[in-house]
PDB file of N, CA and C in Angstrom:
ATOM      1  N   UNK A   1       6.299  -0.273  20.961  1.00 59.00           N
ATOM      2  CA  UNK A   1       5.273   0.519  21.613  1.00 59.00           C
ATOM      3  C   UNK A   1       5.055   1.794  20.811  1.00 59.00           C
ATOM      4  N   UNK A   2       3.574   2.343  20.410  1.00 70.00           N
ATOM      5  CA  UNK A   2       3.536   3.597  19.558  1.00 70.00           C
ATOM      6  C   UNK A   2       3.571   4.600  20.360  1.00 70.00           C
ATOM      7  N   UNK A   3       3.902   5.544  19.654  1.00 82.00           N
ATOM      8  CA  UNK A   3       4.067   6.835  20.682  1.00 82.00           C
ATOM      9  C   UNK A   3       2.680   7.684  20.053  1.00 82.00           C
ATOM     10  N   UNK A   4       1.833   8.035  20.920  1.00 92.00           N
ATOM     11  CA  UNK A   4       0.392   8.331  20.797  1.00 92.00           C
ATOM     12  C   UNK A   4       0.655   9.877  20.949  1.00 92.00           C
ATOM     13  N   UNK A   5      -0.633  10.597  20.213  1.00 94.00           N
ATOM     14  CA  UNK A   5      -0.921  11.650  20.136  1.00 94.00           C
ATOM     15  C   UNK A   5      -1.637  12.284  21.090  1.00 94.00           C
ATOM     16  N   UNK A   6      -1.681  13.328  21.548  1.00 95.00           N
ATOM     17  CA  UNK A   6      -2.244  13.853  22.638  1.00 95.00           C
ATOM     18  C   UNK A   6      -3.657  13.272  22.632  1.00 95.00           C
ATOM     19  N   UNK A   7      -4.503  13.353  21.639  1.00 96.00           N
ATOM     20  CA  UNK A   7      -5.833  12.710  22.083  1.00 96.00           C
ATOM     21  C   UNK A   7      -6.105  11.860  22.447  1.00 96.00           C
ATOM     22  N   UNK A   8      -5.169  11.033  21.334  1.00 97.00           N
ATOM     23  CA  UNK A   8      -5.128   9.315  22.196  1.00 97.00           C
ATOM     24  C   UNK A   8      -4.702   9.078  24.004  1.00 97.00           C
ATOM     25  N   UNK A   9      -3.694   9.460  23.892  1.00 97.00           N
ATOM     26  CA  UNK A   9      -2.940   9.757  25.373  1.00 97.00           C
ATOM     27  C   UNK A   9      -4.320  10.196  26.302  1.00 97.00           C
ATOM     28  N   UNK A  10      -5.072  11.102  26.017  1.00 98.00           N
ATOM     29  CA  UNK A  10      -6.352  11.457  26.821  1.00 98.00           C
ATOM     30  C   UNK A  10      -6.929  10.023  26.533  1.00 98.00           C
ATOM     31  N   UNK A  11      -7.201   9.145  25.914  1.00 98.00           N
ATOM     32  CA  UNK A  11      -7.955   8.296  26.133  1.00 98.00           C
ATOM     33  C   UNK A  11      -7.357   7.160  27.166  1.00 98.00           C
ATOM     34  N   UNK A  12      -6.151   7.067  27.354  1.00 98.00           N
ATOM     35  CA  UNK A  12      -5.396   6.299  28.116  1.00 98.00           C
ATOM     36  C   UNK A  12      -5.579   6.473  29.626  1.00 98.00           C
ATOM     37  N   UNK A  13      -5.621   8.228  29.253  1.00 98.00           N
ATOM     38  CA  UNK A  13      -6.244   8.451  31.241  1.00 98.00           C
ATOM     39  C   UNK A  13      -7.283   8.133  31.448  1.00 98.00           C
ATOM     40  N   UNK A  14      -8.374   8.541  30.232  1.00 98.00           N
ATOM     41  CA  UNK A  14      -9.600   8.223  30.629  1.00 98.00           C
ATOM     42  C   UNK A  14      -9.775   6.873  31.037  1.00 98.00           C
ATOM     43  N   UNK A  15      -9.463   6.292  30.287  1.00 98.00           N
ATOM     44  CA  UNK A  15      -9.985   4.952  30.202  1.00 98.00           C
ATOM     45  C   UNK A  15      -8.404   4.137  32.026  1.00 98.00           C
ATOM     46  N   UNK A  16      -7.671   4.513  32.580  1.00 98.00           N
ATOM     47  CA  UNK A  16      -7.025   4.143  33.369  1.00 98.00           C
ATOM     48  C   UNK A  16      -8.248   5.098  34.318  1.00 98.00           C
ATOM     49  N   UNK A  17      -8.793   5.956  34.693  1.00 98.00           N
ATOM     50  CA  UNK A  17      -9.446   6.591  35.248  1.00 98.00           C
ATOM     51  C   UNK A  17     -10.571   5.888  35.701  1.00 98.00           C
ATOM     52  N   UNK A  18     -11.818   5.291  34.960  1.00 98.00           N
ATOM     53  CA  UNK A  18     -12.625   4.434  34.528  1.00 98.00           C
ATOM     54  C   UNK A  18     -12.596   3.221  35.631  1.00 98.00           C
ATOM     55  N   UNK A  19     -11.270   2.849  35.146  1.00 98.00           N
ATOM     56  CA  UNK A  19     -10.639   1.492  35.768  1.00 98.00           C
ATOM     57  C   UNK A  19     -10.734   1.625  37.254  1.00 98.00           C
ATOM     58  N   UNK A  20      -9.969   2.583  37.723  1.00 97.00           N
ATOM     59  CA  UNK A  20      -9.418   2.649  38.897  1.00 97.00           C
ATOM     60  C   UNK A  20     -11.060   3.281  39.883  1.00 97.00           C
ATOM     61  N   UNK A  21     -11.521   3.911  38.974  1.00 96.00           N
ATOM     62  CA  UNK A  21     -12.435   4.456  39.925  1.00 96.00           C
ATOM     63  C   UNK A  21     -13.605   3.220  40.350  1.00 96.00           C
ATOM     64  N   UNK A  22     -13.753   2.463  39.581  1.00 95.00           N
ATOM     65  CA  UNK A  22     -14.992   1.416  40.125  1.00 95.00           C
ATOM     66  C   UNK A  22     -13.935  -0.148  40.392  1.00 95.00           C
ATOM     67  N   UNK A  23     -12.602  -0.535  40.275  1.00 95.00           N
ATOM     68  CA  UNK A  23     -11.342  -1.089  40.683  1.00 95.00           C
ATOM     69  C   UNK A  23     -11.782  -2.366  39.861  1.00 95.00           C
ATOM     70  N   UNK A  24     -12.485  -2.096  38.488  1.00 96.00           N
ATOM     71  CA  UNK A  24     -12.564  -3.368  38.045  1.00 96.00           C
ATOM     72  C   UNK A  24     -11.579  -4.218  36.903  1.00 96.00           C
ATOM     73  N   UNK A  25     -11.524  -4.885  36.373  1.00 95.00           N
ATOM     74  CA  UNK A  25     -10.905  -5.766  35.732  1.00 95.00           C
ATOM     75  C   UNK A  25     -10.205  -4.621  34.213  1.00 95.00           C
ATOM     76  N   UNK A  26     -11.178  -4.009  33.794  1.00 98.00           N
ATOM     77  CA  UNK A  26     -10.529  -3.340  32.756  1.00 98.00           C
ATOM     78  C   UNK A  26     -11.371  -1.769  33.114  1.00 98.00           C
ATOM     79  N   UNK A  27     -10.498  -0.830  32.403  1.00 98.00           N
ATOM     80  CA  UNK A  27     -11.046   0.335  31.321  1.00 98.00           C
ATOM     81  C   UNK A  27     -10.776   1.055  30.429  1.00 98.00           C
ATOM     82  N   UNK A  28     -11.782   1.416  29.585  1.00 98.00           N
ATOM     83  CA  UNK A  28     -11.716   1.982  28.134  1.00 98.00           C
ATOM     84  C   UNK A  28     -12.192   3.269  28.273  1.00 98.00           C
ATOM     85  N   UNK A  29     -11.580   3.865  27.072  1.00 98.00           N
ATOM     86  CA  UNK A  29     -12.385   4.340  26.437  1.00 98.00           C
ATOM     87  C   UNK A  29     -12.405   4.545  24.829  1.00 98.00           C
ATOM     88  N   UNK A  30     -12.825   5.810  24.515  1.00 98.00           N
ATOM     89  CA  UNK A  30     -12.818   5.964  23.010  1.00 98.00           C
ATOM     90  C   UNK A  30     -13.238   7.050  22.798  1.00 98.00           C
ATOM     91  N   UNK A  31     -13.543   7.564  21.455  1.00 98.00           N
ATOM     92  CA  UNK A  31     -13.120   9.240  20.909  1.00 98.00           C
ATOM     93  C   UNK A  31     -14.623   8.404  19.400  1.00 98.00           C
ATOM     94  N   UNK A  32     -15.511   9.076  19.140  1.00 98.00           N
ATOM     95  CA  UNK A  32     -15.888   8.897  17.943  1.00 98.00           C
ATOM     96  C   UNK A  32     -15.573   9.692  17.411  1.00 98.00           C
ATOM     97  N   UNK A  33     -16.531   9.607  15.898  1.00 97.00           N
ATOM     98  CA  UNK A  33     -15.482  10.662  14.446  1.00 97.00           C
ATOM     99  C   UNK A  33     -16.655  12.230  15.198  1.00 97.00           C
ATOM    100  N   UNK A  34     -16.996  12.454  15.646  1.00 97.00           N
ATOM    101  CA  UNK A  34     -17.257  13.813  16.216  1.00 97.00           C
ATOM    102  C   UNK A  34     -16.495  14.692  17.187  1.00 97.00           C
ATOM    103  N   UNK A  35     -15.762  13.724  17.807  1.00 97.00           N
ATOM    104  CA  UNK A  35     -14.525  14.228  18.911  1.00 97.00           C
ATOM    105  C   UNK A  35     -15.048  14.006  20.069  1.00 97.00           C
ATOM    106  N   UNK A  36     -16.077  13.415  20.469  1.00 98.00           N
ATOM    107  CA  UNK A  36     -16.702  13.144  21.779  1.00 98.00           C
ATOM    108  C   UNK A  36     -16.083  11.669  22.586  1.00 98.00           C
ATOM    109  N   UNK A  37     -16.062  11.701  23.542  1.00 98.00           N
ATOM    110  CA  UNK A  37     -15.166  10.604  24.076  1.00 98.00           C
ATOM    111  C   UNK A  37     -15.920  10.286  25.497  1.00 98.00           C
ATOM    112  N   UNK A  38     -15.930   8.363  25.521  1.00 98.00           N
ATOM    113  CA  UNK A  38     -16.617   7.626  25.819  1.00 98.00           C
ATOM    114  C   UNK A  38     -15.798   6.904  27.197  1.00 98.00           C
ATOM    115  N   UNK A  39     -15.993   6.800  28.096  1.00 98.00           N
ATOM    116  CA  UNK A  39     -15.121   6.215  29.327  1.00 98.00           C
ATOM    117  C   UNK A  39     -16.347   5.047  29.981  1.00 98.00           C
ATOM    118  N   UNK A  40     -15.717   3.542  30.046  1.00 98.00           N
ATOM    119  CA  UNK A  40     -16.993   2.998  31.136  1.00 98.00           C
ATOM    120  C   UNK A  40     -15.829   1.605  31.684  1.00 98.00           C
ATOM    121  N   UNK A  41     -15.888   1.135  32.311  1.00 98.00           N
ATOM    122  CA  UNK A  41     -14.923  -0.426  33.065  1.00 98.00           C
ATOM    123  C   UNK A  41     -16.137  -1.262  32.473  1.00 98.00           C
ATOM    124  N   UNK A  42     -15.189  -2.068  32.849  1.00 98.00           N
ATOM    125  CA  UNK A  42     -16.380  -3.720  32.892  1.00 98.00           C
ATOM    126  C   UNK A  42     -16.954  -3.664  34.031  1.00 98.00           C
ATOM    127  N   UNK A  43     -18.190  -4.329  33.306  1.00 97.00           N
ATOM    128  CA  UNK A  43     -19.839  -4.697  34.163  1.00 97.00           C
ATOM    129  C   UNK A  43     -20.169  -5.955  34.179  1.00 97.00           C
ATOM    130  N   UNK A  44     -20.144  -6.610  35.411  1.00 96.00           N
ATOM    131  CA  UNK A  44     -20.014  -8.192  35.778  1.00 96.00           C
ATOM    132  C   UNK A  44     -21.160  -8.071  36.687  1.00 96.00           C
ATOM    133  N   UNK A  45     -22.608  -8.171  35.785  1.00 96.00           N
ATOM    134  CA  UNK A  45     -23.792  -8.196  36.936  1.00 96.00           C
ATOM    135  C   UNK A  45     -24.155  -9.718  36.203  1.00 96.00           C
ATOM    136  N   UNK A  46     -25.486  -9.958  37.591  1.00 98.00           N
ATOM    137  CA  UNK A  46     -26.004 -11.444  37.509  1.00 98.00           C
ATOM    138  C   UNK A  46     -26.621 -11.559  36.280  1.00 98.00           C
ATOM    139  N   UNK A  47     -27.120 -10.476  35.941  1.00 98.00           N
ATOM    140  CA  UNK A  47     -27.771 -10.911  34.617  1.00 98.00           C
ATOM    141  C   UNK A  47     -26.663 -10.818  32.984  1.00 98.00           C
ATOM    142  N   UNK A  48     -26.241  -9.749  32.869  1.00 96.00           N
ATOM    143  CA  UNK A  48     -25.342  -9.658  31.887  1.00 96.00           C
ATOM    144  C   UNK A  48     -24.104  -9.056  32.277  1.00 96.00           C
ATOM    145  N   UNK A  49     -22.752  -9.368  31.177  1.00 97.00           N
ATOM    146  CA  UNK A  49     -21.724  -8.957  31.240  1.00 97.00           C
ATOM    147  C   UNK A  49     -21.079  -8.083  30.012  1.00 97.00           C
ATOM    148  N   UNK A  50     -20.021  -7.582  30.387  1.00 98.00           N
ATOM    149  CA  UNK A  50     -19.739  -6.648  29.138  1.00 98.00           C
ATOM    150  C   UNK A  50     -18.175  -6.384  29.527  1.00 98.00           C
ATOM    151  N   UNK A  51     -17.415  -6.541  28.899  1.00 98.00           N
ATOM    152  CA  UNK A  51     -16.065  -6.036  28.793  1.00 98.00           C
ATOM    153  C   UNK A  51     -16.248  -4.438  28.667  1.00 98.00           C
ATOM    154  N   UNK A  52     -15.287  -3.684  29.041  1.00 98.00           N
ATOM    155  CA  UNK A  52     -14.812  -2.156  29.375  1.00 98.00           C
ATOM    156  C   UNK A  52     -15.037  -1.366  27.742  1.00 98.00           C
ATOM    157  N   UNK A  53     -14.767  -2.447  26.492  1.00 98.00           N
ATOM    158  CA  UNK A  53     -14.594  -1.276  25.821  1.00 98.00           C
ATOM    159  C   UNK A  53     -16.483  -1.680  25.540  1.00 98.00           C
ATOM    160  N   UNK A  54     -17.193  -2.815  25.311  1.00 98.00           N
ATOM    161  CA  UNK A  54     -18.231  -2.960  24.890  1.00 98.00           C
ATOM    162  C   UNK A  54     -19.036  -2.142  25.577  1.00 98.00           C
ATOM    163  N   UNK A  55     -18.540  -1.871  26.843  1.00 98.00           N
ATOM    164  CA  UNK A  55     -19.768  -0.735  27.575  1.00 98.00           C
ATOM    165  C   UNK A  55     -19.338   0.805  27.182  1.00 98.00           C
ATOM    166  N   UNK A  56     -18.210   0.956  26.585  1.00 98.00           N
ATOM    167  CA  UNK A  56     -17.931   2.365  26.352  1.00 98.00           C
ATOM    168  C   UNK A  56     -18.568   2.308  24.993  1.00 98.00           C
ATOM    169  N   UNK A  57     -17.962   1.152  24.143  1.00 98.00           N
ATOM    170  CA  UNK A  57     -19.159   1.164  22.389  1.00 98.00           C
ATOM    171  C   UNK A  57     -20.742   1.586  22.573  1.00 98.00           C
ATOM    172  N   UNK A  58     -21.199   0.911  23.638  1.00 98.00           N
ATOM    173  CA  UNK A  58     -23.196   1.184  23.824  1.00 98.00           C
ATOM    174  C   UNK A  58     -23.414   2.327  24.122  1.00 98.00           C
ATOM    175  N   UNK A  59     -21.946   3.248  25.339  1.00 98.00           N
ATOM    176  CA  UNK A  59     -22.744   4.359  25.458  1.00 98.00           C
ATOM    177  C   UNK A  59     -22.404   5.326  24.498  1.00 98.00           C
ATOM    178  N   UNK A  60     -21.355   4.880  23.445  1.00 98.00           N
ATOM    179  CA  UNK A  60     -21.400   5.913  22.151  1.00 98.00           C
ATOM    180  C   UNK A  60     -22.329   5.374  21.255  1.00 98.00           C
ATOM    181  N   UNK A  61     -23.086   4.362  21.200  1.00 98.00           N
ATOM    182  CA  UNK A  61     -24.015   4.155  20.077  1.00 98.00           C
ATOM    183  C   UNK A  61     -24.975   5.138  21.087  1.00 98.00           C
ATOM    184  N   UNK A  62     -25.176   4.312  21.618  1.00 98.00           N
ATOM    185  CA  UNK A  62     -26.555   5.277  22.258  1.00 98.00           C
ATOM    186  C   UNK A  62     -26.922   6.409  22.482  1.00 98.00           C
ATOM    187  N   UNK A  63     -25.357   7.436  22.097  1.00 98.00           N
ATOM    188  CA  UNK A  63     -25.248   8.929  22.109  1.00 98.00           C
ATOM    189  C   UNK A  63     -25.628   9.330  20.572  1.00 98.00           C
ATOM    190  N   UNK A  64     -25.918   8.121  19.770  1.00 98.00           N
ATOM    191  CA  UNK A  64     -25.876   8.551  18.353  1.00 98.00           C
ATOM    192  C   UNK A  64     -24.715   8.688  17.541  1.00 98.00           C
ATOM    193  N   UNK A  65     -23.502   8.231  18.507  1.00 97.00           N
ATOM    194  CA  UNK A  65     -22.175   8.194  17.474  1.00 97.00           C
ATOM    195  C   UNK A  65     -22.193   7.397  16.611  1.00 97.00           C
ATOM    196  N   UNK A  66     -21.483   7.522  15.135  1.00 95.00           N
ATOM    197  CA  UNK A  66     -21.868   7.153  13.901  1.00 95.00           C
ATOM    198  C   UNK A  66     -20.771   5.941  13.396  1.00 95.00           C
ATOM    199  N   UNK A  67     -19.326   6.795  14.359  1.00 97.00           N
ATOM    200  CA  UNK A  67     -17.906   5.879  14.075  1.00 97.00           C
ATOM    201  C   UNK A  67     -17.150   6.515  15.130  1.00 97.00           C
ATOM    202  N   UNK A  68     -16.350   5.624  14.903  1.00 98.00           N
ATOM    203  CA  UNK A  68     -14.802   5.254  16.285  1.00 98.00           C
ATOM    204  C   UNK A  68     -13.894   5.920  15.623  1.00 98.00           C
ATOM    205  N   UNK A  69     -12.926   7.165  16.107  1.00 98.00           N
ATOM    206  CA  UNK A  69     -11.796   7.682  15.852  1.00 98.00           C
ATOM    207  C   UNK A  69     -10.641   6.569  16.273  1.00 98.00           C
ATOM    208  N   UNK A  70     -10.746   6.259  17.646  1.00 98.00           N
ATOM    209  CA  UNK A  70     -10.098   5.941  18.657  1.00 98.00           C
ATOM    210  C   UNK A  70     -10.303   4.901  19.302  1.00 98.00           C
ATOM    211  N   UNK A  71      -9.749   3.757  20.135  1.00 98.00           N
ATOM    212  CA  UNK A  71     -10.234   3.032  21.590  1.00 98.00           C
ATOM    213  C   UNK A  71      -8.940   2.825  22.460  1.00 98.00           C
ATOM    214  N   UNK A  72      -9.246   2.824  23.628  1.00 98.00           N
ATOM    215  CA  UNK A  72      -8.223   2.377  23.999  1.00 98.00           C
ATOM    216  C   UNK A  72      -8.485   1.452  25.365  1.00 98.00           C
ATOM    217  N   UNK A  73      -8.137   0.145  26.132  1.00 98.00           N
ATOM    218  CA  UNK A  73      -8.264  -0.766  26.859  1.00 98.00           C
ATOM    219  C   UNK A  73      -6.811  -0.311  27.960  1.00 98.00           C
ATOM    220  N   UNK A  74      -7.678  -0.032  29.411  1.00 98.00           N
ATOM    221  CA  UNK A  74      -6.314  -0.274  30.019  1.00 98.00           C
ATOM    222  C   UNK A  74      -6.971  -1.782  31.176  1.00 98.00           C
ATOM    223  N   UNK A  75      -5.762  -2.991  30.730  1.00 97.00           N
ATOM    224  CA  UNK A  75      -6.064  -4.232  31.710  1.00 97.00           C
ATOM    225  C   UNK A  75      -4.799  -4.442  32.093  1.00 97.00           C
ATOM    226  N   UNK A  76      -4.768  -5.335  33.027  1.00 94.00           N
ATOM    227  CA  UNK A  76      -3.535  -6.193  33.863  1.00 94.00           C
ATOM    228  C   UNK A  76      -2.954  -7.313  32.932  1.00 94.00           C
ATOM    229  N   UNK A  77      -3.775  -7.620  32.300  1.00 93.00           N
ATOM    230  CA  UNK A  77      -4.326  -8.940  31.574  1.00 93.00           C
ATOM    231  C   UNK A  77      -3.436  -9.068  30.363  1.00 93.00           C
ATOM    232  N   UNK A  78      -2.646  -8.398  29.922  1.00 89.00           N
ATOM    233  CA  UNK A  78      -2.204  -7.742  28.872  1.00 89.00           C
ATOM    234  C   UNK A  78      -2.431  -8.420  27.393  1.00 89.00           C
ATOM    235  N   UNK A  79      -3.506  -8.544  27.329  1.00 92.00           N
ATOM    236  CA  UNK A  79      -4.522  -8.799  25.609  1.00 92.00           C
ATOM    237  C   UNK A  79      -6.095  -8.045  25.481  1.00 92.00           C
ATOM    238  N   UNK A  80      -6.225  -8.202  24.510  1.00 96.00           N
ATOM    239  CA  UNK A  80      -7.465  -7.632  24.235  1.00 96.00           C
ATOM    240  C   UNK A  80      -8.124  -8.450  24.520  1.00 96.00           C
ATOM    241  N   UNK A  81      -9.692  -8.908  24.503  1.00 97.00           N
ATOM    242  CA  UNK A  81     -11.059  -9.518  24.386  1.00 97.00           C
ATOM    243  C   UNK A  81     -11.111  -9.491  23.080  1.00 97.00           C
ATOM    244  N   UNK A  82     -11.410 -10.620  22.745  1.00 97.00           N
ATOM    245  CA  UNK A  82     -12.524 -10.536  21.277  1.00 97.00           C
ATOM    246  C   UNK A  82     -13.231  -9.747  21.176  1.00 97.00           C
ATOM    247  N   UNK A  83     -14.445  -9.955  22.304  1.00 98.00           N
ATOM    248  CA  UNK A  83     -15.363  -9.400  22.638  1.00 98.00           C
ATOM    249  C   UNK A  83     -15.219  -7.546  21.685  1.00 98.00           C
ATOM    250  N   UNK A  84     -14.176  -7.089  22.746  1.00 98.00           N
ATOM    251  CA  UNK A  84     -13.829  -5.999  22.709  1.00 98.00           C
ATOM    252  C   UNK A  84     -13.527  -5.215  21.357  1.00 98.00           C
ATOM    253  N   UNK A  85     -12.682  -5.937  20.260  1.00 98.00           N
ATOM    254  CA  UNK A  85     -12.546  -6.221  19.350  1.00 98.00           C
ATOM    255  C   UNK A  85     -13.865  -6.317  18.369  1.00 98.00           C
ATOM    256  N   UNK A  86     -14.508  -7.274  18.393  1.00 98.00           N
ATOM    257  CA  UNK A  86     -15.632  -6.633  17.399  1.00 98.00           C
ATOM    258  C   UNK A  86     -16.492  -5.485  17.715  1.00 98.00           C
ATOM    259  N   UNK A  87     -16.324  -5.358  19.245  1.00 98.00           N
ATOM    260  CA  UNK A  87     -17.500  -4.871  19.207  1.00 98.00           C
ATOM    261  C   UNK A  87     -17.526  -2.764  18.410  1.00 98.00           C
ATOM    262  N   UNK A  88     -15.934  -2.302  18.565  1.00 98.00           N
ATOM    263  CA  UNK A  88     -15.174  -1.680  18.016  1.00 98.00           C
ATOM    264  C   UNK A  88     -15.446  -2.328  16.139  1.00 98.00           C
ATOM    265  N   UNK A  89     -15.011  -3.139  15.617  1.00 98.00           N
ATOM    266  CA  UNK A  89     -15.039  -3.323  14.349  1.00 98.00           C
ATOM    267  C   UNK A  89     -16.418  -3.354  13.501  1.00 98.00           C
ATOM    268  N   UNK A  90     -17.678  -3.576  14.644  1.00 97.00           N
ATOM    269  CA  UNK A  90     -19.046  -3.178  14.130  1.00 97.00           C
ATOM    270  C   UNK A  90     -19.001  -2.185  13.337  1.00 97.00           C
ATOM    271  N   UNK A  91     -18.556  -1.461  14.539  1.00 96.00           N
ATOM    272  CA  UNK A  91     -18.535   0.267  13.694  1.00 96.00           C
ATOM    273  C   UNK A  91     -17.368   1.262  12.908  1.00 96.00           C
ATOM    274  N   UNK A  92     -16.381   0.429  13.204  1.00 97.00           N
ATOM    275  CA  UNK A  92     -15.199   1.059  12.511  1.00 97.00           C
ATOM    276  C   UNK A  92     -14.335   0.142  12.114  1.00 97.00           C
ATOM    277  N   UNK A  93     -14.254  -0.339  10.775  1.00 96.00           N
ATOM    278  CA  UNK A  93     -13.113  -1.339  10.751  1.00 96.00           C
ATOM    279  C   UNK A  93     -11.982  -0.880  11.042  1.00 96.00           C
ATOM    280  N   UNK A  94     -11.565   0.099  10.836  1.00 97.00           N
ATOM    281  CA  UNK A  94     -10.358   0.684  10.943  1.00 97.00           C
ATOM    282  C   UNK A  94      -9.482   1.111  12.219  1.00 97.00           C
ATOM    283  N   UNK A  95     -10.280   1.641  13.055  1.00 98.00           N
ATOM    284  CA  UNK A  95     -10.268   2.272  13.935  1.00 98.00           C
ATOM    285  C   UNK A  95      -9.134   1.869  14.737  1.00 98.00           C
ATOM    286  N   UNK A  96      -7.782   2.585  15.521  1.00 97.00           N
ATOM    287  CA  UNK A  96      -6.790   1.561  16.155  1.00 97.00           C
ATOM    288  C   UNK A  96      -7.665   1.150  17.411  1.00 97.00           C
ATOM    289  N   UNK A  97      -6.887   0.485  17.990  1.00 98.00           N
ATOM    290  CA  UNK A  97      -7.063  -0.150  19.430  1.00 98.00           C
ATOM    291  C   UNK A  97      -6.161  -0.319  20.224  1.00 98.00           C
ATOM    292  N   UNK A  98      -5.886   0.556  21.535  1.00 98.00           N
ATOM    293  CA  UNK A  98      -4.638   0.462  21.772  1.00 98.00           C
ATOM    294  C   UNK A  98      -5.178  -0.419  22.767  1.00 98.00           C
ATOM    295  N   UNK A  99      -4.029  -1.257  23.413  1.00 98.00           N
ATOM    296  CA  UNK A  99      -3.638  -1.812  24.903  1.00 98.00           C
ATOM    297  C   UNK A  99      -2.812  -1.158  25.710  1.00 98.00           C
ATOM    298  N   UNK A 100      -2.989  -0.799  27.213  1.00 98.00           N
ATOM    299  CA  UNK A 100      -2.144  -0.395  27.867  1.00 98.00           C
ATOM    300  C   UNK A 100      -2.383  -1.201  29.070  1.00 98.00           C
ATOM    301  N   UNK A 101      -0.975  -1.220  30.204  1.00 97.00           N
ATOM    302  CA  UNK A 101      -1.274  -1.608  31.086  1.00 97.00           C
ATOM    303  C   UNK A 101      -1.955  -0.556  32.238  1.00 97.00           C
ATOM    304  N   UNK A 102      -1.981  -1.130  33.598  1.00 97.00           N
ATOM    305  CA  UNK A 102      -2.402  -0.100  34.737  1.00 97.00           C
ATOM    306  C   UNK A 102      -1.523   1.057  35.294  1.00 97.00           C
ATOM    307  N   UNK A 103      -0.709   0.855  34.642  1.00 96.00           N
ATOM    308  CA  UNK A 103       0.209   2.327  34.743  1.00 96.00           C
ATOM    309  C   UNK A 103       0.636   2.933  33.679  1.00 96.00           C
ATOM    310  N   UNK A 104      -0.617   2.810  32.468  1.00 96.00           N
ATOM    311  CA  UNK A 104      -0.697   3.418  31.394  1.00 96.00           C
ATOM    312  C   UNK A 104       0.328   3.624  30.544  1.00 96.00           C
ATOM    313  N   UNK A 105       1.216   2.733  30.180  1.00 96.00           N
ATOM    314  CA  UNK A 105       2.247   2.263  29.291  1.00 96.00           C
ATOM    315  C   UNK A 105       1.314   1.672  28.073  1.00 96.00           C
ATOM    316  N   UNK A 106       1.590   2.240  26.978  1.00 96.00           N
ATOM    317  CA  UNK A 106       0.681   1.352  26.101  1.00 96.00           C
ATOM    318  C   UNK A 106       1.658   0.384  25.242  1.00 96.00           C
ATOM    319  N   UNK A 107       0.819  -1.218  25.202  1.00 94.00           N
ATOM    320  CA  UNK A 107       1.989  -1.639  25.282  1.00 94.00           C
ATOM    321  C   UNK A 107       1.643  -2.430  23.129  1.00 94.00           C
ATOM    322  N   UNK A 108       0.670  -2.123  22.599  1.00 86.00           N
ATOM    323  CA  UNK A 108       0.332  -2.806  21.469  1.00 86.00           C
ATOM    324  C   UNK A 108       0.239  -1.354  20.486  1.00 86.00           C
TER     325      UNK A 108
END
């Protein structure tokens, strides 16, 4: 298990925050290379779906963020999404990705 840096660690609440507040399946967030940081859960409507971090990626594209410092996934589930995974590697190959569970242990 890595031992995370205070910013990251803020993304762990955020993104456990996220989660808990709308009680869905996952949440993320993320930090782009400006220092601005992105919080959203998964969105399971009739028409489209989106894993936790893919809705936190749209609303940093859509803020004009350029690249990913950061992400981080808190699920029960304990793996990532593909999904989730590229949608992070679009814009940053590099970028880590943490996993944590719901009591914010990060466990990858």
């Amino acid at each position: 298990m890595p031992e995370l840096d205070a910013e990251d660690q803020k993304l762990v609440t955020l993104a456990r925050s996220a989660r808990a507040r709308t009680q869905a399946e996952e949440g993320a967030a993320l930090r782009d290379t400006d220092g601005r940081t992105y919080a959203a859960s998964t969105v399971d409507q009739p028409s489209f779906k989106l894993t936790a971090l893919q809705a936190a990626v749209a609303a940093a594209v859509s803020s004009g963020a350029e690249g990913i410092e950061a992400a981080v996934v808190v699920s029960g589930e304990g793996l990532l999404k593909e999904a989730s995974v590229h949608a992070v590697r679009d814009i940053a190959e590099n970028a880590p990705i943490y996993l944590a569970d719901p009591s914010g242990k990060v466990l990858n």
